[in-house]
Coordinates of C-alpha atoms and ligand atoms in Angstrom, one line a residue:
M1 CA -0.2 -8.8 21.7
L2 CA 1.4 -10.1 24.5
K3 CA 0.5 -7.5 26.1
Q4 CA -2.7 -8.1 25.6
L5 CA -2.7 -11.4 27.8
L6 CA -1.4 -8.8 30.7
V7 CA -4.2 -7.0 30.1
T8 CA -6.9 -9.9 30.5
S9 CA -6.0 -10.8 33.1
L10 CA -5.4 -8.0 34.9
K11 CA -9.1 -6.6 34.3
E12 CA -9.8 -10.0 35.9
V13 CA -8.5 -8.8 39.0
L14 CA -9.3 -5.3 39.1
G15 CA -13.1 -5.3 37.2
K16 CA -14.4 -2.3 35.5
E17 CA -12.4 0.4 37.2
F18 CA -9.8 0.9 35.0
S19 CA -11.0 0.2 30.8
Q20 CA -8.5 -2.1 28.7
E21 CA -6.9 0.8 27.2
T22 CA -5.7 2.8 30.4
L23 CA -4.0 -0.7 31.0
N24 CA -2.7 -1.3 27.9
R25 CA -1.2 2.6 28.7
L26 CA 0.1 1.2 31.4
I27 CA 2.2 -1.7 31.0
E28 CA 6.1 -0.9 30.5
I29 CA 8.6 -3.3 28.9
P30 CA 11.4 -3.6 31.5
K31 CA 14.9 -2.4 30.1
H32 CA 16.4 -5.7 32.2
E33 CA 14.9 -9.1 31.4
T34 CA 15.7 -10.1 35.3
L35 CA 12.6 -7.6 36.2
G36 CA 10.5 -9.7 33.7
D37 CA 8.8 -9.4 30.3
L38 CA 6.2 -7.1 31.3
A39 CA 6.1 -4.6 34.3
F40 CA 2.6 -3.3 35.5
P41 CA 3.6 -0.2 38.0
C42 CA 1.2 0.6 39.9
F43 CA 1.5 4.1 40.9
E44 CA -1.4 5.8 38.9
L45 CA -3.8 2.9 40.7
A46 CA -2.3 3.8 44.2
K47 CA -4.1 7.4 44.0
H48 CA -6.9 6.0 42.6
Y49 CA -6.9 3.5 45.8
R50 CA -5.2 5.7 48.4
K51 CA -3.3 3.4 49.3
A52 CA 1.1 2.6 49.1
P53 CA 1.9 1.2 44.9
H54 CA 3.9 -1.2 46.8
V55 CA 1.0 -2.3 48.7
I56 CA -1.5 -2.8 45.5
A57 CA 1.6 -4.6 43.4
Q58 CA 1.7 -7.1 46.3
E59 CA -2.5 -7.6 46.3
I60 CA -2.6 -7.8 42.6
A61 CA 0.5 -10.6 42.2
C62 CA -1.6 -12.4 44.7
K63 CA -4.2 -12.3 42.4
L64 CA -3.3 -12.8 39.6
D65 CA -4.1 -16.2 37.3
H66 CA -0.6 -17.8 37.9
S67 CA -1.5 -21.0 35.9
K68 CA -0.7 -18.5 32.3
Y69 CA 2.6 -17.2 33.7
E70 CA 6.0 -18.3 34.5
R71 CA 6.3 -16.7 37.1
V72 CA 4.7 -13.2 38.7
E73 CA 6.9 -10.8 41.6
A74 CA 6.0 -7.8 43.0
V75 CA 9.1 -5.8 43.1
G76 CA 8.6 -2.4 44.8
G77 CA 5.2 -0.6 43.4
Y78 CA 6.0 -3.3 40.2
V79 CA 4.2 -6.4 39.1
N80 CA 6.8 -8.2 37.0
V81 CA 5.7 -10.5 34.7
F82 CA 7.7 -13.6 33.3
L83 CA 6.2 -15.4 30.8
K84 CA 5.7 -19.1 29.8
K85 CA 7.8 -18.4 26.3
K86 CA 8.1 -22.1 26.0
T87 CA 4.1 -22.1 25.5
I88 CA 3.6 -19.0 23.8
A89 CA 6.0 -20.4 20.9
W90 CA 4.6 -23.3 20.1
E91 CA 0.9 -22.5 20.3
T92 CA 2.5 -19.5 17.5
I93 CA 3.8 -21.7 15.4
K94 CA 1.6 -24.4 15.7
K95 CA -0.9 -21.9 14.4
V96 CA 1.8 -21.1 11.1
L97 CA 2.5 -24.9 10.8
L98 CA -1.8 -25.3 10.5
E99 CA -2.4 -22.7 8.7
K100 CA 0.1 -21.6 6.6
E101 CA 0.1 -18.9 3.7
A102 CA -3.5 -18.0 5.7
Y103 CA -1.5 -17.2 8.7
G104 CA -3.0 -13.1 9.5
S105 CA -5.8 -13.3 7.0
K106 CA -9.7 -12.6 8.4
V107 CA -12.6 -13.7 7.4
H108 CA -16.0 -12.0 7.2
T109 CA -19.6 -13.2 7.3
E110 CA -21.1 -10.7 5.6
K111 CA -19.6 -9.9 2.0
K112 CA -17.6 -6.5 1.8
T113 CA -16.1 -4.8 -1.0
M114 CA -13.7 -2.1 -1.2
T115 CA -12.7 -0.5 -4.5
I116 CA -9.9 1.1 -5.0
D117 CA -8.9 3.9 -7.4
L118 CA -4.6 3.5 -8.4
S119 CA -2.6 4.2 -10.5
S120 CA -4.8 6.4 -13.3
P121 CA -1.7 7.8 -15.5
N122 CA -2.6 9.9 -18.1
I123 CA -3.3 8.9 -21.6
A124 CA -0.3 10.2 -23.9
K125 CA 1.7 11.4 -21.3
P126 CA 4.8 9.4 -19.8
F127 CA 4.1 7.0 -16.8
S128 CA 5.6 9.5 -14.0
M129 CA 7.0 8.5 -10.6
G130 CA 3.8 9.9 -9.1
H131 CA 2.0 7.4 -10.5
L132 CA 5.0 5.1 -9.8
R133 CA 3.8 5.9 -6.3
S134 CA -0.2 5.2 -6.5
T135 CA 0.7 2.1 -8.4
V136 CA 2.7 0.0 -5.6
I137 CA 1.0 1.5 -2.8
G138 CA -2.4 1.0 -3.8
N139 CA -1.4 -2.8 -5.2
S140 CA -0.7 -3.4 -2.0
I141 CA -3.4 -1.5 0.4
A142 CA -5.3 -3.8 -2.2
L143 CA -4.0 -7.0 -1.4
I144 CA -4.0 -5.7 2.8
A145 CA -7.6 -5.6 1.9
E146 CA -7.9 -8.9 0.4
K147 CA -6.1 -10.8 3.1
Q148 CA -8.8 -8.9 6.0
G149 CA -11.5 -10.5 3.9
Y150 CA -12.4 -7.9 1.6
D151 CA -13.7 -8.1 -2.3
V152 CA -11.4 -5.6 -4.0
V153 CA -12.0 -3.6 -6.8
R154 CA -9.0 -2.1 -9.2
I155 CA -9.7 0.6 -11.3
N156 CA -7.7 2.4 -13.4
H157 CA -9.5 5.9 -13.6
L158 CA -6.7 6.4 -16.6
G159 CA -7.1 10.4 -17.4
D160 CA -7.7 10.3 -20.8
W161 CA -10.2 13.4 -21.2
G162 CA -9.6 17.1 -20.6
T163 CA -8.4 20.0 -22.7
Q164 CA -5.2 18.4 -23.2
F165 CA -6.3 16.3 -25.6
G166 CA -7.7 18.9 -27.8
K167 CA -4.3 20.3 -27.8
L168 CA -2.9 16.7 -28.9
I169 CA -5.2 16.9 -31.6
V170 CA -4.6 20.2 -32.7
A171 CA -0.8 19.2 -32.3
Y172 CA -0.6 15.8 -34.5
K173 CA -2.5 17.5 -37.0
K174 CA 0.1 20.2 -37.7
W175 CA 2.7 18.7 -36.4
G176 CA 2.5 14.7 -35.6
K177 CA 3.7 12.1 -38.0
K178 CA 2.0 8.3 -37.6
E179 CA 4.9 6.1 -38.2
N180 CA 6.0 7.6 -35.0
V181 CA 3.1 7.4 -33.2
I182 CA 2.9 3.4 -34.2
K183 CA 6.5 3.0 -33.5
N184 CA 7.0 4.8 -29.6
P185 CA 3.4 6.2 -28.6
I186 CA 4.2 8.3 -25.8
K187 CA 7.8 9.4 -26.8
E188 CA 5.9 10.6 -29.9
L189 CA 2.9 12.1 -28.2
F190 CA 4.2 14.0 -25.3
N191 CA 6.3 15.2 -27.9
L192 CA 4.1 16.7 -29.7
Y193 CA 2.4 18.0 -26.1
V194 CA 5.4 19.5 -25.2
K195 CA 5.7 21.5 -28.2
F196 CA 2.4 22.3 -28.0
H197 CA 2.7 24.4 -25.1
M198 CA 6.0 26.0 -26.5
E199 CA 4.7 27.3 -29.8
A200 CA 1.4 28.4 -27.4
E201 CA 4.2 30.7 -25.6
E202 CA 4.9 32.4 -28.6
D203 CA 1.1 32.8 -30.5
A204 CA -1.7 32.6 -28.1
S205 CA -4.5 32.0 -31.1
L206 CA -3.3 27.7 -30.5
N207 CA -5.0 27.6 -27.1
D208 CA -8.0 28.8 -28.6
H209 CA -7.7 26.1 -31.6
G210 CA -6.9 23.7 -28.7
R211 CA -10.0 24.6 -26.6
E212 CA -12.2 24.1 -30.0
A213 CA -11.1 21.0 -30.6
F214 CA -12.0 19.6 -27.1
K215 CA -15.2 21.1 -27.5
Q216 CA -15.4 19.3 -30.6
L217 CA -14.6 15.7 -28.6
E218 CA -17.0 16.5 -26.3
S219 CA -19.8 16.9 -28.9
G220 CA -18.8 13.8 -31.1
N221 CA -16.9 14.6 -33.6
E222 CA -16.2 11.5 -35.4
D223 CA -12.9 12.8 -36.8
A224 CA -11.7 13.9 -32.9
L225 CA -13.0 10.8 -31.8
F226 CA -10.9 9.0 -34.0
L227 CA -7.5 10.0 -33.0
W228 CA -8.4 10.5 -29.8
K229 CA -9.4 6.6 -29.2
W230 CA -6.1 6.0 -31.0
F231 CA -4.1 7.7 -28.5
R232 CA -5.5 6.2 -26.5
D233 CA -5.2 2.2 -27.4
E234 CA -1.6 3.2 -28.3
S235 CA -1.2 4.7 -24.9
L236 CA -2.3 1.9 -22.9
K237 CA -0.5 -0.4 -25.1
E238 CA 2.9 1.0 -23.7
F239 CA 0.8 1.3 -19.9
M240 CA 0.2 -2.9 -20.0
K241 CA 4.3 -3.0 -20.9
I242 CA 4.7 -2.1 -17.4
Y243 CA 1.8 -3.5 -15.2
N244 CA 2.9 -6.6 -17.0
Q245 CA 6.0 -6.5 -15.3
L246 CA 5.0 -5.2 -12.0
G247 CA 2.8 -8.0 -12.0
I248 CA -0.3 -5.8 -11.3
R249 CA -3.7 -6.0 -12.6
F250 CA -6.9 -4.1 -12.5
D251 CA -10.4 -5.2 -12.6
S252 CA -11.5 -1.9 -14.9
Y253 CA -9.4 1.0 -17.0
H254 CA -12.9 3.2 -17.2
G255 CA -11.2 6.5 -17.6
E256 CA -12.2 9.9 -17.3
A257 CA -13.9 9.5 -20.8
F258 CA -16.1 6.7 -19.8
Y259 CA -18.5 8.9 -17.9
N260 CA -18.8 11.5 -20.6
D261 CA -22.7 10.1 -20.6
K262 CA -22.8 10.0 -16.6
M263 CA -22.4 13.5 -16.9
D264 CA -26.0 15.3 -17.2
A265 CA -27.4 12.7 -14.9
V266 CA -25.2 14.2 -12.2
V267 CA -25.9 17.7 -13.2
T268 CA -29.6 17.0 -13.3
M269 CA -28.9 15.2 -9.4
L270 CA -27.7 19.0 -8.0
E271 CA -29.9 21.0 -9.9
E272 CA -32.6 19.0 -8.2
R273 CA -31.5 19.3 -4.8
G274 CA -31.4 22.6 -5.5
L275 CA -27.0 23.1 -5.2
L276 CA -26.0 24.5 -8.2
V277 CA -25.2 27.9 -8.4
E278 CA -23.9 30.6 -11.5
S279 CA -20.8 31.8 -10.8
D280 CA -19.5 34.1 -13.7
G281 CA -20.9 31.9 -16.7
A282 CA -20.0 29.0 -14.8
Q283 CA -21.7 26.3 -12.1
V284 CA -20.4 25.8 -8.9
V285 CA -21.6 23.8 -5.7
E286 CA -20.7 26.4 -2.6
L287 CA -19.7 24.5 0.2
E288 CA -18.7 25.2 4.4
N289 CA -14.6 26.1 4.9
L290 CA -13.7 25.1 1.2
P291 CA -13.7 27.2 -1.9
P292 CA -16.5 26.2 -4.2
C293 CA -16.5 22.9 -6.7
L294 CA -16.6 24.0 -10.1
I295 CA -19.4 21.9 -12.4
T296 CA -19.4 23.3 -15.8
K297 CA -17.3 25.7 -17.3
R298 CA -18.7 29.2 -19.0
D299 CA -18.3 27.0 -22.8
G300 CA -20.6 24.2 -21.3
T301 CA -17.7 21.6 -21.4
T302 CA -17.2 19.3 -17.9
L303 CA -14.5 18.8 -15.4
Y304 CA -12.2 16.4 -13.7
A305 CA -14.7 17.4 -10.6
T306 CA -17.0 16.4 -11.9
R307 CA -16.8 13.4 -14.1
D308 CA -14.9 12.2 -10.6
L309 CA -19.0 12.8 -9.3
A310 CA -20.3 10.6 -11.8
A311 CA -17.4 7.8 -11.3
A312 CA -18.2 7.4 -7.4
I313 CA -22.0 7.2 -8.0
Y314 CA -21.1 4.6 -10.6
R315 CA -19.1 3.2 -8.5
Q316 CA -21.4 3.0 -5.8
Q317 CA -24.1 1.5 -8.0
T318 CA -22.1 -1.0 -9.9
Y319 CA -20.3 -2.8 -7.1
Q320 CA -22.4 -1.5 -3.5
F321 CA -18.6 -1.0 -1.6
N322 CA -18.3 -0.2 2.2
K323 CA -15.3 1.9 1.5
S324 CA -14.0 3.2 -1.4
V325 CA -10.4 4.6 -1.6
Y326 CA -8.4 6.9 -3.6
V327 CA -4.8 6.5 -4.1
V328 CA -3.7 10.0 -5.1
G329 CA -1.1 12.1 -4.7
N330 CA -1.3 14.4 -1.5
E331 CA -1.5 17.6 -4.4
Q332 CA -5.0 16.7 -5.1
S333 CA -5.9 17.0 -1.1
L334 CA -8.1 19.8 -1.8
H335 CA -9.9 18.3 -4.9
F336 CA -10.8 15.1 -3.0
K337 CA -12.6 17.3 0.0
Q338 CA -14.9 19.0 -2.3
L339 CA -16.2 16.0 -3.6
F340 CA -16.8 14.1 -0.3
A341 CA -17.9 17.4 0.7
V342 CA -20.6 17.6 -2.6
L343 CA -21.5 14.0 -1.9
E344 CA -21.6 14.9 1.6
K345 CA -24.4 17.4 0.3
M346 CA -26.5 15.4 -2.0
G347 CA -27.3 13.4 1.0
F348 CA -25.2 10.1 -0.2
E349 CA -24.9 7.9 3.0
W350 CA -22.5 5.7 1.3
R351 CA -19.9 8.6 1.3
K352 CA -18.8 8.1 4.5
G353 CA -16.8 4.9 3.3
M354 CA -14.8 7.2 0.7
A355 CA -11.8 8.2 1.8
H356 CA -8.1 9.9 0.0
V357 CA -5.3 7.9 1.1
P358 CA -2.5 10.3 0.0
F359 CA 1.5 10.2 -0.7
G360 CA 4.6 12.4 -0.6
M361 CA 5.8 13.6 -3.7
I362 CA 8.8 12.2 -5.4
L363 CA 12.1 15.4 -5.4
K364 CA 14.8 16.1 -7.7
D365 CA 17.2 18.0 -5.7
G366 CA 14.5 19.2 -3.2
K367 CA 12.1 20.4 -6.2
K368 CA 8.8 18.4 -7.8
M369 CA 9.7 16.5 -11.2
S370 CA 7.7 18.1 -14.0
T371 CA 6.6 16.4 -16.8
R372 CA 6.4 19.8 -18.6
K373 CA 9.4 20.7 -19.6
G374 CA 9.9 16.9 -21.2
K375 CA 13.2 16.2 -18.8
V376 CA 12.1 13.2 -17.2
V377 CA 13.4 10.1 -15.6
L378 CA 11.5 6.9 -17.7
L379 CA 10.0 4.2 -15.3
E380 CA 10.7 1.5 -18.3
D381 CA 14.8 2.6 -17.8
V382 CA 14.7 2.3 -14.2
I383 CA 13.5 -1.2 -14.3
K384 CA 15.3 -2.2 -17.4
E385 CA 18.3 -1.0 -14.9
A386 CA 17.0 -2.5 -12.1
I387 CA 16.7 -5.9 -13.5
Q388 CA 20.1 -5.2 -15.3
L389 CA 22.0 -5.0 -12.1
A390 CA 20.3 -8.2 -10.0
L391 CA 21.2 -10.3 -12.7
K392 CA 25.1 -9.0 -12.8
N393 CA 24.8 -9.5 -8.7
I394 CA 23.4 -13.6 -9.6
E395 CA 25.7 -14.0 -11.6
A396 CA 28.8 -13.2 -9.6
K397 CA 27.2 -14.8 -5.9
N398 CA 24.9 -17.8 -8.0
P399 CA 26.3 -18.3 -11.4
T400 CA 24.6 -21.8 -11.8
L401 CA 21.3 -20.5 -10.5
I402 CA 18.7 -22.0 -13.2
D403 CA 15.9 -19.5 -13.8
K404 CA 18.4 -16.1 -13.6
E405 CA 16.3 -14.1 -15.8
E406 CA 13.3 -14.8 -14.2
T407 CA 15.0 -14.4 -11.0
A408 CA 16.7 -10.8 -11.6
K409 CA 13.5 -9.8 -12.7
Q410 CA 11.9 -10.5 -9.3
V411 CA 14.8 -9.4 -7.4
G412 CA 15.3 -5.9 -9.8
I413 CA 11.9 -5.1 -9.6
G414 CA 11.5 -6.0 -5.5
A415 CA 14.1 -3.4 -5.0
I416 CA 12.3 -1.3 -6.8
I417 CA 8.9 -1.3 -4.7
F418 CA 10.9 -2.3 -1.5
H419 CA 12.4 1.0 -2.1
D420 CA 8.8 2.9 -2.0
L421 CA 6.7 1.5 0.6
K422 CA 9.4 1.0 3.1
N423 CA 8.7 4.8 3.6
Y424 CA 5.5 6.3 5.5
R425 CA 3.6 7.2 2.8
L426 CA 3.5 11.0 3.3
N427 CA 6.9 11.7 2.7
D428 CA 8.4 13.1 0.3
I429 CA 11.0 10.9 -1.7
E430 CA 14.4 12.3 -3.3
F431 CA 14.8 10.3 -6.1
S432 CA 17.9 8.7 -6.2
L433 CA 18.2 5.7 -9.0
A434 CA 21.0 4.5 -6.9
D435 CA 18.9 4.1 -3.5
M436 CA 16.1 2.9 -5.4
L437 CA 18.9 0.4 -7.2
R438 CA 20.3 -1.0 -4.2
F439 CA 19.9 -4.4 -2.9
E440 CA 22.1 -4.4 0.6
G441 CA 20.4 -2.9 3.8
E442 CA 17.5 -2.3 4.5
T443 CA 16.1 -3.4 1.3
G444 CA 13.4 -5.8 -0.8
P445 CA 16.4 -8.1 -2.0
Y446 CA 17.6 -8.5 1.6
V447 CA 14.6 -9.8 2.7
Q448 CA 14.2 -11.9 -0.1
Y449 CA 17.5 -13.1 0.4
T450 CA 16.9 -14.1 3.8
H451 CA 13.3 -15.7 3.0
A452 CA 15.7 -18.1 0.5
R453 CA 18.0 -18.4 3.1
T454 CA 15.1 -20.0 4.6
S455 CA 14.1 -22.5 1.6
T456 CA 18.0 -23.9 1.4
L457 CA 18.0 -24.4 5.2
L458 CA 14.4 -26.3 5.3
K459 CA 15.4 -28.1 1.8
K460 CA 18.6 -29.2 3.7
G461 CA 17.0 -30.7 7.1
K462 CA 14.6 -32.3 5.2
F463 CA 11.3 -30.2 7.0
Q464 CA 8.0 -31.9 6.9
I465 CA 5.8 -30.8 9.0
R466 CA 4.6 -34.1 11.2
D467 CA 1.4 -34.5 13.1
N468 CA 3.0 -35.2 16.7
Q469 CA 5.4 -32.1 16.1
Q470 CA 6.3 -30.5 19.9
L471 CA 8.6 -28.0 20.7
S472 CA 11.1 -29.9 23.5
F473 CA 13.1 -26.7 24.1
L474 CA 13.4 -22.8 22.8
D475 CA 16.2 -21.3 22.6
K476 CA 16.8 -17.8 24.1
E477 CA 17.8 -16.2 20.3
A478 CA 14.3 -17.2 19.3
W479 CA 12.3 -15.4 21.8
P480 CA 12.6 -12.1 19.3
I481 CA 11.2 -14.1 16.7
I482 CA 8.3 -15.6 17.8
K483 CA 7.5 -12.0 19.5
L484 CA 7.5 -11.2 15.3
L485 CA 5.5 -13.5 14.3
Q486 CA 2.6 -14.3 16.7
N487 CA 2.5 -10.0 16.0
F488 CA 1.8 -10.8 12.2
P489 CA -2.0 -10.7 12.4
Q490 CA -1.6 -7.1 14.2
V491 CA 0.3 -5.7 11.6
I492 CA -1.5 -6.2 9.0
N493 CA -4.5 -4.9 11.0
Q494 CA -3.0 -1.8 11.4
A495 CA -1.8 -1.6 8.0
M496 CA -5.2 -1.5 6.5
E497 CA -6.4 0.6 9.1
E498 CA -4.0 3.3 8.7
Y499 CA -4.1 2.1 4.8
D500 CA 0.0 2.2 5.1
P501 CA 1.8 -0.9 3.6
S502 CA 5.3 0.4 5.5
K503 CA 3.8 -1.4 8.5
I504 CA 4.4 -4.3 6.6
A505 CA 7.5 -3.7 4.8
K506 CA 9.3 -2.5 8.1
Y507 CA 8.3 -5.0 9.8
L508 CA 9.2 -7.3 7.1
L509 CA 12.9 -6.2 8.0
D510 CA 12.6 -7.0 11.5
V511 CA 11.5 -10.4 11.0
S512 CA 14.6 -10.9 8.6
K513 CA 17.0 -9.0 11.2
A514 CA 15.8 -11.1 14.1
F515 CA 16.1 -14.6 11.7
N516 CA 19.9 -13.6 10.5
H517 CA 21.0 -13.0 13.8
Y518 CA 19.7 -16.5 15.2
Y519 CA 20.8 -18.1 12.4
A520 CA 24.4 -16.2 12.7
T521 CA 24.5 -17.6 16.6
V522 CA 22.1 -20.6 16.6
K523 CA 23.5 -24.0 14.5
I524 CA 20.0 -24.8 12.8
L525 CA 20.5 -28.1 11.3
N526 CA 22.1 -29.6 14.5
E527 CA 19.5 -30.3 16.3
E528 CA 17.1 -33.8 16.4
E529 CA 13.8 -32.8 16.4
G530 CA 13.7 -30.2 14.1
N531 CA 12.4 -27.6 16.5
R532 CA 14.5 -25.3 15.1
L533 CA 13.5 -25.8 11.3
A534 CA 10.0 -25.6 12.5
I535 CA 10.8 -21.9 13.6
V536 CA 12.5 -21.8 10.1
Y537 CA 10.0 -22.3 8.5
S538 CA 7.2 -20.4 10.2
V539 CA 9.4 -17.1 9.0
K540 CA 9.5 -18.4 5.7
V541 CA 5.7 -18.1 5.9
V542 CA 5.3 -15.0 7.4
L543 CA 8.0 -13.5 4.7
K544 CA 6.4 -14.5 2.1
E545 CA 3.5 -13.5 2.8
G546 CA 4.6 -10.3 3.6
L547 CA 6.3 -9.5 0.4
R548 CA 3.6 -10.8 -1.4
L549 CA 0.9 -8.6 0.6
L550 CA 3.4 -5.5 -0.9
G551 CA 3.5 -7.3 -4.4
I552 CA 6.9 -9.1 -4.0
A553 CA 7.7 -11.8 -5.8
S554 CA 10.3 -14.3 -3.3
P555 CA 12.4 -16.6 -5.8
E556 CA 13.0 -20.0 -3.2
E557 CA 17.0 -19.5 -4.5
M558 CA 19.1 -16.1 -5.5
Ligands
LIG601 N1 -4.7 11.1 -13.9 C1 -5.1 11.7 -12.6 C2 -3.7 12.4 -12.5 O1 -2.4 11.8 -13.3 C3 -4.9 11.0 -11.6 C4 -6.5 10.8 -11.0 C5 -7.0 10.0 -9.6 N2 -8.3 9.6 -9.6 C6 -9.0 10.3 -9.6 N3 -10.5 9.7 -9.4 N4 -9.4 11.1 -9.2 O2 -3.5 13.6 -11.3

């Protein structure tokens, strides 16, 4: 952002000859502050103009709009620029004081809608660490998009249909107990699922029964439907507990099953466009440079991809989205490539607004965690442990805190969410409970703690925003904070463009570090005019808003 100031000035001097991008690329940040805050090397221009670099530097330094800078100097082949730090600081602070939590927001004149497919766990199975990733990454992207002026529709595309439900119905009828399902639905249904797979290894006919049961389900058999609905309701109740704890809500729980009565229309559309080809009794769409996309199986039952086609069309019709994103693990990249390619072949222009936002796996000892074998870490237990640990910390550090339980919840959950979001989403993460529950170093609680510190300072200093507020001086140590504060809108833009919440997480760590350094070197409360508290206030606003964009609460005290 500060670079942009110099780019604009240089453009005034150089005219059309050099693009903004080129100038932006050339500008350097000098190693030593005696050489200015920004430096513009003139060697590339020298070649272009066939002049000596130091001559060009002189000329530019002369012509640059000096009123915008503290000082401009030509040194060798460089133009060194010293910024008006106090002015920039005041401009920045003034903006934050005025806009408060709206700082960094964008408003669009026309309505823009984004649908986001996130979380989407599978019914009757434990909520996996992978689904946790989709949930927290997706929720943050949704919040960032709202900040950028989008109407966001959060869709939980539940995995509530497919052959596995046939298997589950068979398993329940053979070995299941109603009381157990009611008492502990996910655990019991998952046990049945695991047992089915074990038994099927001995007795392959079970698989046929499973397929048969699913066919009955697809053709609307009441008995099968009743069981299915019951499994779905019980599972969803369990998932809701997790969502409530994480503070996440959805606008739609239309899962795969919702599209059952919308599949024929899709098949017809594909037929009409002459895209369906028979292959081994199945119907497929052939694609360039990709394996064909399977639409119906030999026995006529439909597939995951078909349901996603129906869902995409339904979402466009229902919400008229400008953007439609899918936050799903990168092991499904091929599926989404195929999905988008089929929509492309169908001639849907709106397909251009769709994107798969993939993320890496959670590994255990370098290997993918598998739910199949029944050896899973339950998210519920992780959350419980995080909250308990947070409570223990609070008891030790701040035993008189009023809202201990609630704060512990915010801190424990903050730790879990931040632990995920601080990593670039495509990186695999090695699962470590100890790491997730760490409260020191580059963690969510560290940022929350810094925020709480700003609150305390503002209270102690009885800070109030005044109309006649001015910045009468600027501590040298405050400059790194100012630079970060004025960059907040830019960071949000980048996070949106790249669907990358880690940009914000890393930024919050930088702000926290810069602020804590300031706090350690400057006596903040020892000053009359409230200059320093205005900076503290701005830091508080940005930390709180940044944490909110990650889906994390900011307690006032902890
Ligand atoms: N239920 C799927 C799974 O757990 C994820 C669904 C993602 N969304 C979608 N529209 N395909 O693997």
